[in-house]
XYZ file of C-alpha atoms in Angstrom:
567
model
C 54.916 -1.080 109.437
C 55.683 2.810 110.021
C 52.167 3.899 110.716
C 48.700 2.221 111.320
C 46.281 2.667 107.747
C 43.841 4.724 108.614
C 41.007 1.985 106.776
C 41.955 -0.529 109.835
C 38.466 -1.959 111.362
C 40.720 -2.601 114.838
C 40.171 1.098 114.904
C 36.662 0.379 116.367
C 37.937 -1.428 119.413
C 41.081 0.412 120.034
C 40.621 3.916 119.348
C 38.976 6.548 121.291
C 37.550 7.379 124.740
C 34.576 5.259 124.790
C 37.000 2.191 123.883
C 38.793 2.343 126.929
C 37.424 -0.624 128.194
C 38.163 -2.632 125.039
C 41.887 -1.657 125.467
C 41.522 -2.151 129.489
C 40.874 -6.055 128.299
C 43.636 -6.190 126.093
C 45.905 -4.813 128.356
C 45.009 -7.547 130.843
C 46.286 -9.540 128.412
C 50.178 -8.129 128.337
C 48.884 -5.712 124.722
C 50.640 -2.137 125.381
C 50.232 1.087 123.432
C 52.703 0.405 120.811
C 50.364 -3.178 120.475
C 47.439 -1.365 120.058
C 48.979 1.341 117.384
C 49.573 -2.036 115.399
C 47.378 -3.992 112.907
C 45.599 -7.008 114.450
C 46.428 -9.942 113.288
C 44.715 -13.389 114.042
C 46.776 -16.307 114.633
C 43.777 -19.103 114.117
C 45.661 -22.352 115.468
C 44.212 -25.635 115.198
C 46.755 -26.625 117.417
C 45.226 -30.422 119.180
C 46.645 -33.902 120.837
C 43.770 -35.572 118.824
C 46.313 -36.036 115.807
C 49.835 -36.020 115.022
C 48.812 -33.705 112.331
C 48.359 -30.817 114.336
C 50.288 -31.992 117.412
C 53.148 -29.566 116.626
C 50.994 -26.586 115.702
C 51.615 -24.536 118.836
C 55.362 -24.317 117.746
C 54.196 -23.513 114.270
C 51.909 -20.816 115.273
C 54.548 -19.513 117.925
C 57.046 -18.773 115.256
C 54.167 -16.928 112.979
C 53.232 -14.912 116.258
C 56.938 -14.014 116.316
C 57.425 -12.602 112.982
C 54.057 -10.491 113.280
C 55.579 -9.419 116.095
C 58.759 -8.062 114.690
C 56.790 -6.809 111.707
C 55.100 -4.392 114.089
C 51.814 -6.208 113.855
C 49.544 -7.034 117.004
C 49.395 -10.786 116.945
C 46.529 -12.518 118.596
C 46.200 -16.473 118.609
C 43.150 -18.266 118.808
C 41.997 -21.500 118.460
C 39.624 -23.827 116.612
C 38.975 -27.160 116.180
C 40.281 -30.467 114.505
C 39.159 -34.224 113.521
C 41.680 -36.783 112.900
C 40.601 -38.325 109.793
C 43.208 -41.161 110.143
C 41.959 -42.131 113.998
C 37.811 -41.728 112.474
C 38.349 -43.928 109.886
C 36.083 -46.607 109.500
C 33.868 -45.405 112.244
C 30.773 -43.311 112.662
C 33.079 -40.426 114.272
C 34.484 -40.552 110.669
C 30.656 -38.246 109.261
C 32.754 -35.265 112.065
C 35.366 -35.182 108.871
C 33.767 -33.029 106.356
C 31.761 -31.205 109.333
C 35.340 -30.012 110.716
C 35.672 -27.989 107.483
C 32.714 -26.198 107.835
C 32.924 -25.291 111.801
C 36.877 -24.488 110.983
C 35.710 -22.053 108.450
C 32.471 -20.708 110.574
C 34.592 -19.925 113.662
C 37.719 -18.191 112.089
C 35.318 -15.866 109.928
C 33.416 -15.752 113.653
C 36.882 -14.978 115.391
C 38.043 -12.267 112.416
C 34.263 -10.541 112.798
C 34.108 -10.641 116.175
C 36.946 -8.964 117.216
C 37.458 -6.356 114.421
C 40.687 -8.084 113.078
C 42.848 -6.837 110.275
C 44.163 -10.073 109.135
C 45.179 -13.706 109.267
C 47.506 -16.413 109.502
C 45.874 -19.304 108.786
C 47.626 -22.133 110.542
C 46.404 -26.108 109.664
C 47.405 -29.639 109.565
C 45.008 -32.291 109.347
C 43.507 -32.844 105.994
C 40.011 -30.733 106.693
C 41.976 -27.621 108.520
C 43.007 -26.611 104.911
C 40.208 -25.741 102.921
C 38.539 -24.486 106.058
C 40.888 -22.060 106.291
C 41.210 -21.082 102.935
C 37.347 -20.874 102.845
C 37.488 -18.246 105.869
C 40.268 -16.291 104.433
C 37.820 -16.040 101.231
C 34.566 -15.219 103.327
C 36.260 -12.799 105.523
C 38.510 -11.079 102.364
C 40.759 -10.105 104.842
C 44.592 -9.763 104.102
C 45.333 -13.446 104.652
C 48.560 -15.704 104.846
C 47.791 -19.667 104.305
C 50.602 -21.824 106.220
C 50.735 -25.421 106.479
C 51.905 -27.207 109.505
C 54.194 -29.419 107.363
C 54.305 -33.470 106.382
C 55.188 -36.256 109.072
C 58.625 -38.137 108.035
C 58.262 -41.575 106.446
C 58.387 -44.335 108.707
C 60.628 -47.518 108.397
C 59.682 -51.277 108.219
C 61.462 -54.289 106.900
C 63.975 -52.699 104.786
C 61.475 -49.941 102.958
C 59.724 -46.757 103.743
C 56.332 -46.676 104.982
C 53.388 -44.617 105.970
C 49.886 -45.000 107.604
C 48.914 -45.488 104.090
C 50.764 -49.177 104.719
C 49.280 -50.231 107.928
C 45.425 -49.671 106.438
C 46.353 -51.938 103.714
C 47.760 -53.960 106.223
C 44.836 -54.776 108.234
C 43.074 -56.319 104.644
C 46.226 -58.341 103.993
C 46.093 -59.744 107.377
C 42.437 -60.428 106.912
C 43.796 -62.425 103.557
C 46.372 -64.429 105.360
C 49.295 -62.454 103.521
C 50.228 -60.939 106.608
C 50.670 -62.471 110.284
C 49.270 -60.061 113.189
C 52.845 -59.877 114.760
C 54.229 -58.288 111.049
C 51.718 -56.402 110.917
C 51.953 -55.062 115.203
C 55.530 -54.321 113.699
C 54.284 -52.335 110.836
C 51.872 -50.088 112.820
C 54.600 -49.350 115.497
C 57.145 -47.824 112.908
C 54.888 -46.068 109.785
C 54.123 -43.163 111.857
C 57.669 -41.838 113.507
C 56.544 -37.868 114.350
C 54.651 -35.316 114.439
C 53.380 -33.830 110.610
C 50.235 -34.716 108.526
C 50.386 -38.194 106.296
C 53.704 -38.208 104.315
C 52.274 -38.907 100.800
C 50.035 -36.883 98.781
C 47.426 -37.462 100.310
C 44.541 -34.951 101.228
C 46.977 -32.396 103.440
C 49.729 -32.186 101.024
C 47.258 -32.106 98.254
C 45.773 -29.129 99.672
C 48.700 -27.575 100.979
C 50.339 -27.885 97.295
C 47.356 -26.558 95.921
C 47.271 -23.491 98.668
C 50.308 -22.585 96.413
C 49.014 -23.157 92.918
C 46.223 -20.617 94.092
C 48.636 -17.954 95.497
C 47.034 -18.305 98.704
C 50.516 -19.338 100.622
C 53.637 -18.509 98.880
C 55.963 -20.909 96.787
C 58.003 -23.412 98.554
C 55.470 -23.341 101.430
C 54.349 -26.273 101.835
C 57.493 -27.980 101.335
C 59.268 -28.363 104.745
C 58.463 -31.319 106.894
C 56.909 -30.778 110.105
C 59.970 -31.030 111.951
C 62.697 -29.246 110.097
C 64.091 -26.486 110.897
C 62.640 -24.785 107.706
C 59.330 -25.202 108.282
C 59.738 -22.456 111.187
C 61.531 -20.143 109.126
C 58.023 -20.492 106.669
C 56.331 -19.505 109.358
C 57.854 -16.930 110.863
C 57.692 -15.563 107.133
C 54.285 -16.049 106.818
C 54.089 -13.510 110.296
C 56.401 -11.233 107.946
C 54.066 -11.014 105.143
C 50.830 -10.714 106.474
C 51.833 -7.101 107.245
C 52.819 -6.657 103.740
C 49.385 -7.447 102.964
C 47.511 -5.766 105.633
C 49.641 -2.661 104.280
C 48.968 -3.365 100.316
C 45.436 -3.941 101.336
C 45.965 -7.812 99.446
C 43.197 -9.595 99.895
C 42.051 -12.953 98.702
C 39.594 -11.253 96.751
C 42.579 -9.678 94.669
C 44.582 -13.295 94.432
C 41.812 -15.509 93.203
C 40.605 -15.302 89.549
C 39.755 -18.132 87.659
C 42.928 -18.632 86.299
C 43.792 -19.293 89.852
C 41.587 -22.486 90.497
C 42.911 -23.404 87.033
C 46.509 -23.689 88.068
C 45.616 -25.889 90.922
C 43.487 -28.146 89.456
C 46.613 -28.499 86.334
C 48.645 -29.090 89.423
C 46.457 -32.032 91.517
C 46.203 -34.092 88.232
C 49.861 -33.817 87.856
C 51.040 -34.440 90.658
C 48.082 -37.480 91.207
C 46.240 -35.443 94.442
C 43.691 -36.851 96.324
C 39.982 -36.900 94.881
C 39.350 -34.834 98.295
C 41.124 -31.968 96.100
C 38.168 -31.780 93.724
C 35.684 -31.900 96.192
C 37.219 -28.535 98.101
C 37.973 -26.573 95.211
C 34.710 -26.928 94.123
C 34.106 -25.562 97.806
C 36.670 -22.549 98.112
C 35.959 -21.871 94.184
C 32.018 -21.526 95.237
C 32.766 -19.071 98.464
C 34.783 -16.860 96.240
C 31.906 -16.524 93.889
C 33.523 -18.067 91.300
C 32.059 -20.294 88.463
C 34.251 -23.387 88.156
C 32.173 -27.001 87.214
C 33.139 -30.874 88.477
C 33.237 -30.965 83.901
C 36.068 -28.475 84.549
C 38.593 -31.200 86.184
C 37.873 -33.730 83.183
C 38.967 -30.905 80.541
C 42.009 -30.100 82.344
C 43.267 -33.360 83.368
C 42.858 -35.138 79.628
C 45.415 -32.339 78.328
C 47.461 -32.172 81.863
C 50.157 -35.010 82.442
C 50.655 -37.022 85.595
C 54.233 -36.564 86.090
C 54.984 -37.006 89.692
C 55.727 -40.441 91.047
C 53.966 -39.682 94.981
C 52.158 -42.254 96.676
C 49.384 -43.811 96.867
C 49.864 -44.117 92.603
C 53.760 -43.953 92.966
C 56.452 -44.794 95.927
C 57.781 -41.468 96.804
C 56.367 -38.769 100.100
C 56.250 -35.335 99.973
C 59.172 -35.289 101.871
C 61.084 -36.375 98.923
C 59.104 -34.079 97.071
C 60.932 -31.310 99.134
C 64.481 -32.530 98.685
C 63.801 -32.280 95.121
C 62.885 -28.236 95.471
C 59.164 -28.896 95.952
C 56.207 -28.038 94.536
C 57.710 -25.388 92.740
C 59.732 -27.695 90.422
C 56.023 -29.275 89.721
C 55.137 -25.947 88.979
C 57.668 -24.617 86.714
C 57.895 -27.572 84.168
C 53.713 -26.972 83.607
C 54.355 -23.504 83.232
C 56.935 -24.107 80.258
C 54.397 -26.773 79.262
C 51.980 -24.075 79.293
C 49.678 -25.768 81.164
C 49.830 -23.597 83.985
C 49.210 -19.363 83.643
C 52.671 -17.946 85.287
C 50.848 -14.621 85.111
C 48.336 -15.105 88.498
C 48.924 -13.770 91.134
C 50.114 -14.692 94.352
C 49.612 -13.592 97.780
C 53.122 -11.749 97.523
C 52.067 -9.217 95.111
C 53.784 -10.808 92.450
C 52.876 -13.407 89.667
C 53.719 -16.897 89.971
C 56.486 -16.531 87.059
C 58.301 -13.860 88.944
C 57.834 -16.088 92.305
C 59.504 -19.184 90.697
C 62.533 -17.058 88.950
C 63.333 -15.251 92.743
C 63.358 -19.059 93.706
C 66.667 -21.040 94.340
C 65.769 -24.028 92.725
C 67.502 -27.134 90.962
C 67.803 -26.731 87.425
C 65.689 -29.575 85.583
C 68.391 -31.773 84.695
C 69.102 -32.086 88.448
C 65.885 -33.446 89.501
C 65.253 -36.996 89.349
C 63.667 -37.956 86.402
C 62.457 -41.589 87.954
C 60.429 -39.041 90.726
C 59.542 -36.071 88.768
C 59.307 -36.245 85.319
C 59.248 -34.187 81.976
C 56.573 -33.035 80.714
C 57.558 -34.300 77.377
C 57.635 -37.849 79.057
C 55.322 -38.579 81.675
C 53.884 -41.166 83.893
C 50.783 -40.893 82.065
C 49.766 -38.912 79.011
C 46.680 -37.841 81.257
C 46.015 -36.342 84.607
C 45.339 -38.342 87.509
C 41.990 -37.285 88.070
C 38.960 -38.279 86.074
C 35.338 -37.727 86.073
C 32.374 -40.265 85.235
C 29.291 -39.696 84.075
C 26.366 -41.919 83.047
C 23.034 -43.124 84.310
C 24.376 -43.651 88.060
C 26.070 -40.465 87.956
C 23.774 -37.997 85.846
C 26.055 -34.845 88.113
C 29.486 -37.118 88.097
C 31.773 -38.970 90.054
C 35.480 -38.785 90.855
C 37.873 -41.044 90.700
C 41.685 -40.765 90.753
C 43.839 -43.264 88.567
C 46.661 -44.908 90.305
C 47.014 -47.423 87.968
C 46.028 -47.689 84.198
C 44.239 -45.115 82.845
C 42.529 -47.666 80.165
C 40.710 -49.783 83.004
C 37.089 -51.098 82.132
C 35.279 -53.001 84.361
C 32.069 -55.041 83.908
C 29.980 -56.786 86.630
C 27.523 -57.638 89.016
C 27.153 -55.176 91.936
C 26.933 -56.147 95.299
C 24.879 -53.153 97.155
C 26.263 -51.785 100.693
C 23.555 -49.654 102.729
C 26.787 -48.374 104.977
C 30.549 -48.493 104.897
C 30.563 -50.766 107.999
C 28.111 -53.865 106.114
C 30.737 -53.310 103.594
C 33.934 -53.498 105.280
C 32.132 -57.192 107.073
C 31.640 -58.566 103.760
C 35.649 -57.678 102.881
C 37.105 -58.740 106.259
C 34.884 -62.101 105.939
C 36.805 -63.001 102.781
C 33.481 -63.224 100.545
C 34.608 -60.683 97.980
C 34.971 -62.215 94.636
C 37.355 -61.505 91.609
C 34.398 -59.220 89.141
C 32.365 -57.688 91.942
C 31.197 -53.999 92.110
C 30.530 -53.262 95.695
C 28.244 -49.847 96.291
C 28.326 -48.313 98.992
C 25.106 -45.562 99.783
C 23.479 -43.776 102.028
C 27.354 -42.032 102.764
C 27.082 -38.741 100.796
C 27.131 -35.359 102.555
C 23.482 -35.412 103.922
C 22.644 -39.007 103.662
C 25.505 -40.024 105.931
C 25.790 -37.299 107.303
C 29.288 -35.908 106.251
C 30.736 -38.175 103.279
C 32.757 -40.349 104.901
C 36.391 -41.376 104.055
C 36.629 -44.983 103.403
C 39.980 -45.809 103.337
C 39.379 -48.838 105.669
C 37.107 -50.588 103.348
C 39.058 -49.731 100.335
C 42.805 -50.704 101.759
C 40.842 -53.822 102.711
C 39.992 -54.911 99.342
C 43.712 -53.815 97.941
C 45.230 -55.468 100.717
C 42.891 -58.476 100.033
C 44.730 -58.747 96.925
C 41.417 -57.144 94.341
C 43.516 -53.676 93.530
C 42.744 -54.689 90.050
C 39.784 -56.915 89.699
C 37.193 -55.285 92.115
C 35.536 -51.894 91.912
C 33.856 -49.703 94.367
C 31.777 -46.634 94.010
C 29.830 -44.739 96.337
C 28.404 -41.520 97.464
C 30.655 -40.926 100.187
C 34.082 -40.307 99.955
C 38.022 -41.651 100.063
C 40.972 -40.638 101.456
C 43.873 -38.948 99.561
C 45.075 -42.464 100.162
C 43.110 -45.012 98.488
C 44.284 -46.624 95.074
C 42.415 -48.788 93.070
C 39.305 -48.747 91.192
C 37.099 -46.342 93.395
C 34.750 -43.977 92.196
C 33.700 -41.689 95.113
C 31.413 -38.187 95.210
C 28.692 -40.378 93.192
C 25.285 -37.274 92.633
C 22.982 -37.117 93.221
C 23.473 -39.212 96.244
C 21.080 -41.615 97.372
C 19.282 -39.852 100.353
C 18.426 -37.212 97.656
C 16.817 -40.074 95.446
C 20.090 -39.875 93.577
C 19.989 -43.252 90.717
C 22.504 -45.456 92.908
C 19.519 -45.749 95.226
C 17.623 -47.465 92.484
C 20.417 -50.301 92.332
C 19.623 -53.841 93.351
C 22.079 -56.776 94.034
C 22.841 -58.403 90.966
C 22.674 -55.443 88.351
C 25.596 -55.449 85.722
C 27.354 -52.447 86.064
C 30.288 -50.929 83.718
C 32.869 -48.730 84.200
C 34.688 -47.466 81.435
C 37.641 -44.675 82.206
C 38.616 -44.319 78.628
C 34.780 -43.305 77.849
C 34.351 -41.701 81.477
C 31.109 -43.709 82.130
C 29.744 -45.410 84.683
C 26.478 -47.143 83.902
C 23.833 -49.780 84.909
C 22.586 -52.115 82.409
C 18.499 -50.798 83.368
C 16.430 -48.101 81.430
C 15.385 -44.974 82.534
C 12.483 -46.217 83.110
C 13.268 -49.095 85.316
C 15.656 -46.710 87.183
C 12.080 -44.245 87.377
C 10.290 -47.049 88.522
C 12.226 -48.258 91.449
C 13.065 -44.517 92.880
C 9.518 -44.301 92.942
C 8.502 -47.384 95.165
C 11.615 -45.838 97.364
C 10.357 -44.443 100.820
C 12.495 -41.080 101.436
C 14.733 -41.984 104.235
C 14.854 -40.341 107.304
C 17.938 -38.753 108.269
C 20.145 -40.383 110.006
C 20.398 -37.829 113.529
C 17.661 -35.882 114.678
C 19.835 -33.662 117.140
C 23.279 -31.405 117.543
C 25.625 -31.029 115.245
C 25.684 -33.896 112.408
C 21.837 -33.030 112.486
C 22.224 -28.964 111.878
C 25.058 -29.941 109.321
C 23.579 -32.686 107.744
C 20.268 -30.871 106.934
C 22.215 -28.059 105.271
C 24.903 -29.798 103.221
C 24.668 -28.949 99.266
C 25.948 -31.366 96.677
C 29.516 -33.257 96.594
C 28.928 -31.663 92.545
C 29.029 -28.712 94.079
C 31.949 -28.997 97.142
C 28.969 -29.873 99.382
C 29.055 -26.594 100.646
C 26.563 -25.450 104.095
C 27.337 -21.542 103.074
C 24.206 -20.452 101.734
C 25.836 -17.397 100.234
C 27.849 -19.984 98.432
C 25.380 -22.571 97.101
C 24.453 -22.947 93.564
């Protein structure tokens, strides 16, 4: 950058007499006059031990400091928090998940305030680091660079290629006797081999593929596994561009358009992303002030094909993904489709057409067409994500296919006040071919936090019921759950939501085709039991989960705490 812009808010802590102390501070920190000419750029690492996620993100964030650096910016790192959603699962640390999003996005806009920065790298890796970021690059409109930390490899066992994904569904098989505890001591030693978020599409590389369907991080980004080479060279980029930005004055603001949130949602269904994907767009789509409705996911995944074979609905990692050219390659077959508007923008400064033609990617008939398919010819004729409505769900539900997209389901519900009552009735082997197990009191302020339940759900697959048994809550699943589950159930029951109402023993349907998901009781029946309800009491009384808890909006809505952002 040739000369400092003049509109720079680092000019109120670096310029002048009466800011001599502020640059007396910085130059205790190793900052010199040719630093202090510079843009400021924050470097927000959620850099941790806590997860193998974000293990690596020092390096990550090192090579991002080093291509500010040779931009002529003024990088300074700081850090922020993490939860490991794969090490909380299945326990009450598990209601920290959704929380993490929501301090990760309070202190970088905290950070970028604070301190007068000029812009961002946003650096994450566990599945809640990404929309928190993306949420503070929104609230603080500041020239912004999203960059993922990168997948973990796929592990090995017996002969195929597994990830953590495995070892949950492991611990229900064992429970089943179709596993011995030494296979499955074998299993967990090998699905995890490095350092990179889960290796399928789950939540992270959901997110991180959708950070480029926005324009947030550029094409190909999220691509490179954790610990290739390439994944460095993204970074160091990402360093690179941010001063591009800060010069062009690019700001989220100027990136995200409806059209944007469009594109990624056309690209989640496609590609089968977690339900988690709905729940943050709805999130980043209400802190950019933009109207976008749960409805909105429905309409574009009916005329959107699923044509990506990625677990936990297909066999293949993101890794694989990225030997075929990436998300890009998604990308570009939906745009030809014209599913997807080539025209957005992109934090580049150029559209996502021009992006994809600068691109050295396969041509189509190069690509695998058993991984990624045509358009033309596709998994399913439908999008991976669907939305229910009906008397338990007057606001909607979520649930992601992963296998048929015709499935109806009628039967007697079996009624969970937690995930853990659940998860004994699974492990005990009392689950029956039929059942509908509910799970309340989970959603974002009855829990407090929606938990992830991939423990209880991998139990019942891995029990052998991926077909025959549904669940449904008001919590939430991991990018990794397949099966029958209906998550993000609203109103939820703390709120006096109808799947408080339900009693053990009510016939309950679930149709997919018809996107319903009903109790066989009237309205007034349903009236009549929420009335002789006593409102609960929440669950914590003090700290964090408390202050969160009471402030949490609806999963319909991304259950966001910004009140500047509720609807």
């Amino acid at each position: 950058m040739s000369e400092k812009p003049e509109n720079l808010r680092s000019r109120e802590v670096t310029e002048g007499v009466e800011r001599a102390p502020h640059r007396a501070m910085f130059r205790a920190m190793g900052y010199d006059d040719e630093d202090l000419d510079s843009p400021m750029v924050g470097l927000a690492n959620p850099a941790a031990d806590v997860t193998p996620c974000n293990v690596h993100l020092d390096d990550v964030a090192a090579a991002a400091y080093e291509g500010v650096d040779a931009a002529d910016g003024m990088p300074i790192e700081f850090g922020t928090i993490t939860i490991s959603d794969a090490i909380s699962m299945g326990t009450e640390g598990m209601r920290a998940s959704l929380i993490s999003r929501e301090v990760i996005a309070d202190s970088v806009e905290l950070v970028a305030f604070g301190e007068r920065l000029d812009g961002l790298v946003t650096v994450a890796g566990c599945d809640k680091n990404l929309p928190g970021m993306m949420m503070a690059a929104i609230r603080t409109d500041l020239p912004t660079v999203f960059l993922y930390g990168g997948s973990i490899m796929p592990g090995e066992h017996d002969g195929r290629e597994v990830t953590v994904q495995n070892v949950f569904e492991g611990v229900g098989a064992v429970a089943q006797g179709d596993m011995s505890e030494g296979e499955l001591d074998d299993l967990e030693r090998h699905a995890c081999p490095g350092a990179g978020s889960c290796g399928g599409m789950f939540t992270a590389n959901t997110m991180a593929s959708i950070s480029e369907a926005l324009g947030l991080a550029p094409l190909g980004s999220a691509g490179p596994p954790a610990e290739h080479e390439e994944r460095y060279e993204v970074a160091e980029r990402a360093g690179e561009l941010v001063l591009e930005c800060i010069e062009e004055d690019r700001k989220p603001s100027d990136i995200l358009e409806k059209r944007s949130f469009e594109n990624a949602i056309a690209l989640q269904v496609a590609i089968g992303g977690s339900t988690n994907g709905v729940l943050h767009l709805l999130a980043l789509a209400a802190e950019a002030g933009i109207d976008l409705s749960i409805e909105e996911f429905d309409e574009i995944s009916r005329r959107t094909p699923k044509i990506a074979n990625l677990q936990p609905g297909g066999t293949k990692v993101m890794n694989d993904l990225y030997e075929e050219g990436g998300v890009p390659v998604v990308i570009r077959r939906l745009v030809e489709a014209g599913l997807f508007d080539g025209d957005a923008e992109t934090v580049t400064g150029r559209t996502i057409s021009e992006e994809l033609n600068r691109l050295d990617l396969p041509e189509d008939d190069a690509i695998d067409a058993e991984f990624v398919k045509p358009v033309s010819d596709p998994f399913h004729e439908e999008g991976a994500i669907k939305i229910l409505t009906g008397n338990l769900a007057p606001d909607g539900a979520v649930l992601k296919v992963t296998g048929e997209d015709n499935f109806h389901h009628e039967g007697p519900v079996r009624v969970f006040e937690s995930e853990e009552d659940a998860m004994k009735y699974v492990q005990e082997g009392r689950i029956e071919s039929g059942d509908v197990l509910a799970i309340r009191n989970e959603g974002p302020r009855g829990g407090p936090g929606m938990r992830e339940m991939l423990g209880v759900t991998a139990a019942v697959v891995g029990a052998g019921h991926e077909d025959d048994v549904a669940l449904l809550t008001d919590g939430r699943f991991s990018g990794a759950t397949r099966g029958p589950m209906i998550g993000h159930v609203a109103p939820e029951s703390y709120v006096g939501g109808p799947i408080a109402a339900l009693e053990d023993g009510d016939h309950v349907t679930i149709d997919i085709s018809d996107r319903t998901l009903e109790v066989d009781l009237s309205e007034e029946e349903v009236e009549k039991r929420l009335d002789a309800r006593e409102d609960p009491e929440p669950a914590y009384t003090n700290g964090v989960l408390a202050k969160y808890g009471a402030t949490f909006g609806s999963a319909a809505n991304g259950a966001v705490t910004n009140p500047g952002a509720k609807k």
